[in-house]
Amino acid sequence: QVQLVESGGGLVQPGGSLRLSCAASGSIVSINAMGWYRQAPEKEREWVATIYNGGRIKYANSVKGRFTISRDSAKNTVSLQMNSLKPEDTAVYYCSAEGVFTTVDYGMQYWGKGTLVTVSS
């Protein structure tokens, strides 16, 4: 079974920075893409950023230029550096692993349990 564990959330003032990390574990052979989603209170979960094998990266327009996603494929980890944070970035941030081959099966998408980011003065 694949598990994803996020870390790095917390309280930060507007304009500040936070770095989120996520580690995938299990009998993983390869992961096609890793990414981040977020869900603000009373809103639907939304996509934030994805990094694919080979290095292609995509960002949501709302975070482009402020957030940077990076990945260590050898360690099955993904990070999200968040700068110039705004109150509207407040949300639970979820790590995602997509297209995961393990030694016994294939899974389209796995999720972490989330980490809370609060941007407030």
Short mmCIF file of N, CA, C and O in Angstrom, two decimals:
data_model
loop_
_atom_site.label_atom_id
_atom_site.label_comp_id
_atom_site.label_asym_id
_atom_site.label_seq_id
_atom_site.Cartn_x
_atom_site.Cartn_y
_atom_site.Cartn_z
N GLN A 1 0.84 -1.19 0.00
CA GLN A 1 0.00 0.00 0.00
C GLN A 1 0.88 1.25 0.00
O GLN A 1 1.84 1.33 0.76
N VAL A 2 0.53 2.20 -0.84
CA VAL A 2 1.29 3.45 -0.93
C VAL A 2 0.75 4.44 0.09
O VAL A 2 -0.47 4.62 0.20
N GLN A 3 1.63 5.07 0.80
CA GLN A 3 1.25 6.11 1.76
C GLN A 3 2.00 7.39 1.45
O GLN A 3 3.18 7.36 1.10
N LEU A 4 1.30 8.51 1.60
CA LEU A 4 1.88 9.83 1.43
C LEU A 4 1.74 10.60 2.73
O LEU A 4 0.65 10.64 3.30
N VAL A 5 2.83 11.21 3.18
CA VAL A 5 2.80 11.96 4.43
C VAL A 5 3.35 13.36 4.18
O VAL A 5 4.51 13.51 3.75
N GLU A 6 2.50 14.36 4.46
CA GLU A 6 2.91 15.75 4.29
C GLU A 6 3.46 16.31 5.60
O GLU A 6 3.09 15.86 6.68
N SER A 7 4.27 17.36 5.47
CA SER A 7 4.75 18.08 6.63
C SER A 7 5.06 19.52 6.22
O SER A 7 5.17 19.82 5.02
N GLY A 8 5.16 20.40 7.22
CA GLY A 8 5.59 21.76 6.95
C GLY A 8 4.53 22.83 7.03
O GLY A 8 4.83 24.01 6.87
N GLY A 9 3.29 22.45 7.28
CA GLY A 9 2.25 23.46 7.39
C GLY A 9 2.38 24.26 8.67
O GLY A 9 3.19 23.96 9.54
N GLY A 10 1.58 25.31 8.76
CA GLY A 10 1.61 26.13 9.95
C GLY A 10 0.99 27.49 9.71
O GLY A 10 0.33 27.73 8.70
N LEU A 11 1.24 28.38 10.67
CA LEU A 11 0.72 29.74 10.62
C LEU A 11 1.82 30.68 10.13
O LEU A 11 2.95 30.64 10.65
N VAL A 12 1.50 31.52 9.17
CA VAL A 12 2.46 32.47 8.64
C VAL A 12 1.75 33.78 8.34
O VAL A 12 0.55 33.79 8.02
N GLN A 13 2.47 34.87 8.45
CA GLN A 13 1.89 36.19 8.17
C GLN A 13 1.83 36.43 6.66
O GLN A 13 2.63 35.86 5.91
N PRO A 14 0.92 37.27 6.23
CA PRO A 14 0.88 37.61 4.79
C PRO A 14 2.23 38.13 4.33
O PRO A 14 2.88 38.90 5.03
N GLY A 15 2.64 37.67 3.15
CA GLY A 15 3.94 38.02 2.62
C GLY A 15 5.05 37.07 3.02
O GLY A 15 6.16 37.14 2.48
N GLY A 16 4.75 36.17 3.94
CA GLY A 16 5.75 35.23 4.41
C GLY A 16 5.89 34.01 3.53
O GLY A 16 5.27 33.91 2.45
N SER A 17 6.71 33.07 3.99
CA SER A 17 7.01 31.87 3.22
C SER A 17 6.85 30.63 4.08
O SER A 17 7.02 30.67 5.30
N LEU A 18 6.53 29.53 3.41
CA LEU A 18 6.50 28.21 4.03
C LEU A 18 6.96 27.20 3.00
O LEU A 18 6.78 27.41 1.79
N ARG A 19 7.49 26.10 3.49
CA ARG A 19 7.90 25.01 2.61
C ARG A 19 7.19 23.74 3.06
O ARG A 19 7.35 23.31 4.21
N LEU A 20 6.43 23.16 2.16
CA LEU A 20 5.76 21.89 2.42
C LEU A 20 6.56 20.76 1.81
O LEU A 20 7.17 20.92 0.74
N SER A 21 6.55 19.64 2.50
CA SER A 21 7.22 18.44 1.98
C SER A 21 6.28 17.25 2.05
O SER A 21 5.36 17.22 2.86
N CYS A 22 6.53 16.29 1.18
CA CYS A 22 5.71 15.09 1.14
C CYS A 22 6.60 13.92 0.78
O CYS A 22 7.40 13.99 -0.17
N ALA A 23 6.44 12.83 1.52
CA ALA A 23 7.21 11.62 1.24
C ALA A 23 6.26 10.47 0.95
O ALA A 23 5.31 10.25 1.71
N ALA A 24 6.50 9.78 -0.14
CA ALA A 24 5.73 8.60 -0.50
C ALA A 24 6.48 7.35 -0.10
O ALA A 24 7.69 7.25 -0.31
N SER A 25 5.75 6.40 0.49
CA SER A 25 6.38 5.16 0.91
C SER A 25 5.55 3.98 0.45
O SER A 25 4.37 4.11 0.12
N GLY A 26 6.16 2.81 0.48
CA GLY A 26 5.53 1.58 -0.01
C GLY A 26 6.47 0.93 -0.99
O GLY A 26 7.59 1.40 -1.22
N SER A 27 6.04 -0.14 -1.59
CA SER A 27 6.91 -0.85 -2.53
C SER A 27 6.85 -0.18 -3.90
O SER A 27 6.47 -0.78 -4.90
N ILE A 28 7.28 1.06 -3.95
CA ILE A 28 7.14 1.88 -5.14
C ILE A 28 8.24 1.59 -6.15
O ILE A 28 9.42 1.59 -5.80
N VAL A 29 7.83 1.39 -7.38
CA VAL A 29 8.78 1.22 -8.48
C VAL A 29 8.96 2.54 -9.21
O VAL A 29 10.08 2.96 -9.50
N SER A 30 7.85 3.21 -9.52
CA SER A 30 7.94 4.50 -10.19
C SER A 30 6.65 5.29 -9.96
O SER A 30 5.59 4.72 -9.72
N ILE A 31 6.78 6.60 -10.05
CA ILE A 31 5.65 7.52 -9.93
C ILE A 31 5.68 8.45 -11.13
O ILE A 31 6.70 9.11 -11.37
N ASN A 32 4.60 8.52 -11.89
CA ASN A 32 4.57 9.37 -13.07
C ASN A 32 4.60 10.85 -12.71
O ASN A 32 5.32 11.63 -13.33
N ALA A 33 3.81 11.24 -11.73
CA ALA A 33 3.71 12.65 -11.38
C ALA A 33 3.41 12.80 -9.90
O ALA A 33 2.71 11.97 -9.32
N MET A 34 3.93 13.87 -9.32
CA MET A 34 3.60 14.21 -7.94
C MET A 34 3.14 15.66 -7.93
O MET A 34 3.62 16.48 -8.72
N GLY A 35 2.22 15.95 -7.04
CA GLY A 35 1.70 17.30 -7.05
C GLY A 35 1.05 17.69 -5.74
O GLY A 35 1.07 16.94 -4.77
N TRP A 36 0.50 18.90 -5.77
CA TRP A 36 -0.16 19.47 -4.60
C TRP A 36 -1.54 20.01 -4.99
O TRP A 36 -1.71 20.59 -6.07
N TYR A 37 -2.47 19.78 -4.11
CA TYR A 37 -3.81 20.33 -4.20
C TYR A 37 -4.09 21.04 -2.89
O TYR A 37 -3.37 20.85 -1.90
N ARG A 38 -5.14 21.83 -2.86
CA ARG A 38 -5.53 22.49 -1.61
C ARG A 38 -7.03 22.63 -1.53
O ARG A 38 -7.72 22.67 -2.55
N GLN A 39 -7.50 22.71 -0.29
CA GLN A 39 -8.93 22.89 -0.05
C GLN A 39 -9.13 23.91 1.04
O GLN A 39 -8.75 23.67 2.20
N ALA A 40 -9.69 25.04 0.66
CA ALA A 40 -10.00 26.09 1.61
C ALA A 40 -11.33 25.77 2.29
O ALA A 40 -12.14 25.00 1.76
N PRO A 41 -11.58 26.38 3.46
CA PRO A 41 -12.84 26.13 4.16
C PRO A 41 -14.05 26.40 3.26
O PRO A 41 -14.11 27.43 2.58
N GLU A 42 -14.95 25.44 3.23
CA GLU A 42 -16.21 25.55 2.50
C GLU A 42 -16.00 25.69 0.99
O GLU A 42 -16.89 26.19 0.28
N LYS A 43 -14.87 25.25 0.49
CA LYS A 43 -14.62 25.27 -0.94
C LYS A 43 -14.19 23.88 -1.41
O LYS A 43 -13.80 23.05 -0.61
N GLU A 44 -14.27 23.67 -2.71
CA GLU A 44 -13.85 22.40 -3.26
C GLU A 44 -12.32 22.33 -3.35
O GLU A 44 -11.65 23.36 -3.42
N ARG A 45 -11.82 21.11 -3.37
CA ARG A 45 -10.39 20.92 -3.52
C ARG A 45 -9.96 21.43 -4.90
O ARG A 45 -10.64 21.17 -5.90
N GLU A 46 -8.84 22.14 -4.94
CA GLU A 46 -8.35 22.66 -6.21
C GLU A 46 -6.88 22.27 -6.42
O GLU A 46 -6.12 22.13 -5.46
N TRP A 47 -6.54 22.13 -7.66
CA TRP A 47 -5.19 21.77 -8.04
C TRP A 47 -4.27 22.98 -7.88
O TRP A 47 -4.66 24.12 -8.20
N VAL A 48 -3.02 22.74 -7.41
CA VAL A 48 -2.05 23.81 -7.21
C VAL A 48 -0.86 23.67 -8.18
O VAL A 48 -0.52 24.61 -8.88
N ALA A 49 -0.23 22.51 -8.17
CA ALA A 49 0.97 22.33 -9.00
C ALA A 49 1.25 20.85 -9.19
O ALA A 49 0.89 20.04 -8.33
N THR A 50 1.88 20.52 -10.30
CA THR A 50 2.28 19.14 -10.60
C THR A 50 3.66 19.14 -11.24
O THR A 50 3.97 20.02 -12.04
N ILE A 51 4.45 18.14 -10.88
CA ILE A 51 5.74 17.92 -11.51
C ILE A 51 5.78 16.48 -12.03
O ILE A 51 5.49 15.54 -11.29
N TYR A 52 6.13 16.33 -13.30
CA TYR A 52 6.11 15.03 -13.97
C TYR A 52 7.51 14.44 -14.07
O TYR A 52 8.51 15.16 -13.97
N ASN A 53 7.55 13.13 -14.30
CA ASN A 53 8.83 12.51 -14.65
C ASN A 53 9.40 13.23 -15.86
O ASN A 53 8.69 13.55 -16.80
N GLY A 54 10.67 13.51 -15.81
CA GLY A 54 11.29 14.27 -16.88
C GLY A 54 11.38 15.75 -16.58
O GLY A 54 12.06 16.50 -17.28
N GLY A 55 10.64 16.18 -15.54
CA GLY A 55 10.80 17.54 -15.07
C GLY A 55 9.75 18.56 -15.50
O GLY A 55 9.80 19.70 -15.08
N ARG A 56 8.80 18.14 -16.35
CA ARG A 56 7.78 19.12 -16.76
C ARG A 56 6.96 19.55 -15.54
O ARG A 56 6.58 18.73 -14.71
N ILE A 57 6.68 20.84 -15.46
CA ILE A 57 6.00 21.42 -14.30
C ILE A 57 4.82 22.27 -14.78
O ILE A 57 4.91 22.97 -15.78
N LYS A 58 3.75 22.19 -14.01
CA LYS A 58 2.58 23.04 -14.26
C LYS A 58 2.14 23.67 -12.95
O LYS A 58 2.19 23.04 -11.90
N TYR A 59 1.67 24.91 -13.04
CA TYR A 59 1.16 25.64 -11.88
C TYR A 59 -0.22 26.19 -12.19
O TYR A 59 -0.50 26.60 -13.32
N ALA A 60 -1.03 26.27 -11.15
CA ALA A 60 -2.28 27.01 -11.26
C ALA A 60 -1.95 28.49 -11.39
O ALA A 60 -0.95 28.96 -10.81
N ASN A 61 -2.78 29.22 -12.12
CA ASN A 61 -2.51 30.65 -12.32
C ASN A 61 -2.44 31.40 -11.00
O ASN A 61 -1.69 32.37 -10.87
N SER A 62 -3.20 30.96 -10.02
CA SER A 62 -3.28 31.66 -8.74
C SER A 62 -1.97 31.60 -7.96
O SER A 62 -1.76 32.42 -7.05
N VAL A 63 -1.09 30.67 -8.28
CA VAL A 63 0.16 30.52 -7.51
C VAL A 63 1.40 30.73 -8.38
O VAL A 63 2.51 30.77 -7.85
N LYS A 64 1.21 30.88 -9.67
CA LYS A 64 2.35 31.02 -10.58
C LYS A 64 3.18 32.23 -10.21
O LYS A 64 2.65 33.32 -9.97
N GLY A 65 4.49 32.03 -10.12
CA GLY A 65 5.39 33.12 -9.75
C GLY A 65 5.63 33.24 -8.26
O GLY A 65 6.55 33.95 -7.83
N ARG A 66 4.81 32.55 -7.47
CA ARG A 66 4.96 32.61 -6.00
C ARG A 66 5.36 31.26 -5.41
O ARG A 66 6.08 31.20 -4.43
N PHE A 67 4.85 30.19 -6.01
CA PHE A 67 5.11 28.84 -5.51
C PHE A 67 6.07 28.12 -6.44
O PHE A 67 6.04 28.33 -7.67
N THR A 68 6.91 27.26 -5.86
CA THR A 68 7.83 26.45 -6.64
C THR A 68 7.75 25.00 -6.19
O THR A 68 7.94 24.72 -5.01
N ILE A 69 7.48 24.11 -7.13
CA ILE A 69 7.41 22.69 -6.82
C ILE A 69 8.72 22.04 -7.24
O ILE A 69 9.32 22.41 -8.26
N SER A 70 9.16 21.08 -6.43
CA SER A 70 10.38 20.34 -6.76
C SER A 70 10.20 18.90 -6.32
O SER A 70 9.33 18.60 -5.50
N ARG A 71 11.04 18.03 -6.86
CA ARG A 71 10.86 16.61 -6.62
C ARG A 71 12.21 15.90 -6.59
O ARG A 71 13.12 16.25 -7.34
N ASP A 72 12.29 14.91 -5.72
CA ASP A 72 13.43 13.99 -5.70
C ASP A 72 12.88 12.62 -6.05
O ASP A 72 12.32 11.94 -5.19
N SER A 73 13.01 12.24 -7.29
CA SER A 73 12.42 10.99 -7.75
C SER A 73 13.06 9.78 -7.10
O SER A 73 12.39 8.76 -6.87
N ALA A 74 14.32 9.87 -6.79
CA ALA A 74 15.01 8.74 -6.16
C ALA A 74 14.47 8.47 -4.76
O ALA A 74 14.44 7.32 -4.30
N LYS A 75 14.03 9.54 -4.09
CA LYS A 75 13.52 9.40 -2.72
C LYS A 75 12.00 9.42 -2.67
O LYS A 75 11.42 9.30 -1.60
N ASN A 76 11.35 9.61 -3.81
CA ASN A 76 9.88 9.69 -3.87
C ASN A 76 9.35 10.79 -2.96
O ASN A 76 8.41 10.59 -2.19
N THR A 77 9.97 11.94 -3.05
CA THR A 77 9.53 13.09 -2.27
C THR A 77 9.21 14.26 -3.20
O THR A 77 9.74 14.36 -4.31
N VAL A 78 8.34 15.12 -2.73
CA VAL A 78 7.99 16.34 -3.45
C VAL A 78 7.85 17.47 -2.45
O VAL A 78 7.42 17.24 -1.31
N SER A 79 8.27 18.65 -2.86
CA SER A 79 8.20 19.82 -1.98
C SER A 79 7.49 20.96 -2.69
O SER A 79 7.43 21.01 -3.92
N LEU A 80 6.97 21.86 -1.89
CA LEU A 80 6.32 23.06 -2.42
C LEU A 80 6.82 24.25 -1.62
O LEU A 80 6.49 24.38 -0.44
N GLN A 81 7.62 25.08 -2.25
CA GLN A 81 8.09 26.32 -1.64
C GLN A 81 7.07 27.41 -1.94
O GLN A 81 6.80 27.70 -3.11
N MET A 82 6.51 27.96 -0.89
CA MET A 82 5.46 28.96 -1.05
C MET A 82 5.96 30.30 -0.53
O MET A 82 6.28 30.44 0.66
N ASN A 83 6.05 31.28 -1.42
CA ASN A 83 6.50 32.62 -1.07
C ASN A 83 5.37 33.62 -1.29
O ASN A 83 4.39 33.33 -1.97
N SER A 84 5.55 34.79 -0.74
CA SER A 84 4.56 35.88 -0.89
C SER A 84 3.15 35.38 -0.60
O SER A 84 2.22 35.62 -1.37
N LEU A 85 3.02 34.70 0.50
CA LEU A 85 1.74 34.08 0.83
C LEU A 85 0.67 35.13 1.11
O LEU A 85 0.95 36.21 1.66
N LYS A 86 -0.56 34.79 0.71
CA LYS A 86 -1.71 35.67 0.86
C LYS A 86 -2.74 34.98 1.74
O LYS A 86 -2.77 33.74 1.81
N PRO A 87 -3.62 35.74 2.38
CA PRO A 87 -4.68 35.10 3.18
C PRO A 87 -5.50 34.10 2.37
O PRO A 87 -5.92 33.08 2.92
N GLU A 88 -5.69 34.35 1.10
CA GLU A 88 -6.46 33.43 0.27
C GLU A 88 -5.73 32.12 -0.04
O GLU A 88 -6.30 31.21 -0.64
N ASP A 89 -4.47 32.02 0.37
CA ASP A 89 -3.74 30.74 0.27
C ASP A 89 -4.04 29.82 1.44
O ASP A 89 -3.61 28.67 1.44
N THR A 90 -4.77 30.32 2.41
CA THR A 90 -5.14 29.50 3.57
C THR A 90 -5.96 28.30 3.13
O THR A 90 -6.99 28.46 2.46
N ALA A 91 -5.49 27.12 3.49
CA ALA A 91 -6.16 25.89 3.07
C ALA A 91 -5.44 24.69 3.68
O ALA A 91 -4.33 24.82 4.21
N VAL A 92 -6.09 23.55 3.58
CA VAL A 92 -5.39 22.28 3.82
C VAL A 92 -4.75 21.88 2.50
O VAL A 92 -5.43 21.81 1.47
N TYR A 93 -3.46 21.63 2.54
CA TYR A 93 -2.71 21.25 1.34
C TYR A 93 -2.49 19.74 1.34
O TYR A 93 -2.01 19.17 2.32
N TYR A 94 -2.83 19.15 0.20
CA TYR A 94 -2.73 17.70 0.04
C TYR A 94 -1.68 17.35 -1.01
O TYR A 94 -1.64 17.94 -2.10
N CYS A 95 -0.89 16.36 -0.68
CA CYS A 95 0.07 15.81 -1.63
C CYS A 95 -0.60 14.71 -2.45
O CYS A 95 -1.45 13.98 -1.93
N SER A 96 -0.20 14.61 -3.69
CA SER A 96 -0.78 13.60 -4.59
C SER A 96 0.33 12.89 -5.36
O SER A 96 1.29 13.53 -5.79
N ALA A 97 0.17 11.60 -5.53
CA ALA A 97 1.06 10.82 -6.39
C ALA A 97 0.19 10.14 -7.45
O ALA A 97 -0.79 9.48 -7.11
N GLU A 98 0.55 10.31 -8.71
CA GLU A 98 -0.28 9.84 -9.81
C GLU A 98 0.49 8.87 -10.71
O GLU A 98 1.66 9.09 -10.98
N GLY A 99 -0.19 7.82 -11.13
CA GLY A 99 0.47 6.84 -11.99
C GLY A 99 1.57 6.11 -11.26
O GLY A 99 2.73 6.19 -11.64
N VAL A 100 1.19 5.41 -10.20
CA VAL A 100 2.16 4.78 -9.31
C VAL A 100 2.24 3.27 -9.58
O VAL A 100 1.25 2.56 -9.43
N PHE A 101 3.41 2.83 -9.97
CA PHE A 101 3.67 1.40 -10.09
C PHE A 101 4.37 0.94 -8.81
O PHE A 101 5.36 1.54 -8.39
N THR A 102 3.81 -0.12 -8.20
CA THR A 102 4.50 -0.77 -7.10
C THR A 102 4.94 -2.16 -7.56
O THR A 102 4.71 -2.54 -8.71
N THR A 103 5.52 -2.90 -6.66
CA THR A 103 5.97 -4.25 -7.03
C THR A 103 4.82 -5.20 -7.24
O THR A 103 5.00 -6.29 -7.81
N VAL A 104 3.60 -4.79 -6.81
CA VAL A 104 2.47 -5.72 -6.91
C VAL A 104 1.30 -5.17 -7.71
O VAL A 104 0.42 -5.93 -8.14
N ASP A 105 1.20 -3.83 -7.91
CA ASP A 105 0.06 -3.32 -8.64
C ASP A 105 0.31 -1.92 -9.17
O ASP A 105 1.43 -1.41 -9.11
N TYR A 106 -0.75 -1.31 -9.68
CA TYR A 106 -0.69 0.05 -10.23
C TYR A 106 -1.85 0.84 -9.68
O TYR A 106 -2.97 0.36 -9.60
N GLY A 107 -1.56 2.07 -9.25
CA GLY A 107 -2.60 2.94 -8.74
C GLY A 107 -2.62 4.26 -9.48
O GLY A 107 -1.56 4.82 -9.76
N MET A 108 -3.81 4.74 -9.84
CA MET A 108 -3.91 5.98 -10.61
C MET A 108 -3.57 7.19 -9.77
O MET A 108 -2.90 8.12 -10.25
N GLN A 109 -4.03 7.21 -8.53
CA GLN A 109 -3.77 8.39 -7.70
C GLN A 109 -3.88 8.04 -6.23
O GLN A 109 -4.82 7.38 -5.80
N TYR A 110 -2.91 8.53 -5.49
CA TYR A 110 -2.90 8.40 -4.04
C TYR A 110 -2.83 9.79 -3.42
O TYR A 110 -2.27 10.72 -4.01
N TRP A 111 -3.39 9.86 -2.20
CA TRP A 111 -3.46 11.16 -1.51
C TRP A 111 -2.85 11.06 -0.12
O TRP A 111 -2.99 10.03 0.56
N GLY A 112 -2.25 12.16 0.33
CA GLY A 112 -1.89 12.29 1.72
C GLY A 112 -3.09 12.78 2.51
O GLY A 112 -4.16 13.05 1.96
N LYS A 113 -2.91 12.90 3.82
CA LYS A 113 -4.01 13.33 4.69
C LYS A 113 -4.10 14.83 4.80
O LYS A 113 -5.08 15.35 5.34
N GLY A 114 -3.09 15.53 4.33
CA GLY A 114 -3.14 16.99 4.30
C GLY A 114 -2.41 17.66 5.44
O GLY A 114 -2.23 17.08 6.52
N THR A 115 -1.99 18.89 5.19
CA THR A 115 -1.36 19.72 6.21
C THR A 115 -1.94 21.13 6.09
O THR A 115 -2.11 21.65 4.98
N LEU A 116 -2.26 21.73 7.23
CA LEU A 116 -2.96 23.01 7.24
C LEU A 116 -1.97 24.17 7.12
O LEU A 116 -0.99 24.25 7.86
N VAL A 117 -2.27 25.07 6.20
CA VAL A 117 -1.53 26.32 6.04
C VAL A 117 -2.48 27.46 6.33
O VAL A 117 -3.54 27.56 5.68
N THR A 118 -2.12 28.29 7.29
CA THR A 118 -2.94 29.44 7.64
C THR A 118 -2.12 30.71 7.44
O THR A 118 -1.04 30.85 8.02
N VAL A 119 -2.63 31.60 6.61
CA VAL A 119 -1.95 32.87 6.34
C VAL A 119 -2.79 33.97 6.97
O VAL A 119 -3.89 34.29 6.51
N SER A 120 -2.26 34.54 8.05
CA SER A 120 -3.02 35.52 8.80
C SER A 120 -2.09 36.38 9.63
O SER A 120 -1.05 35.92 10.09
N SER A 121 -2.50 37.63 9.82
CA SER A 121 -1.73 38.53 10.68
C SER A 121 -2.27 38.50 12.10
O SER A 121 -1.73 39.17 12.98
#
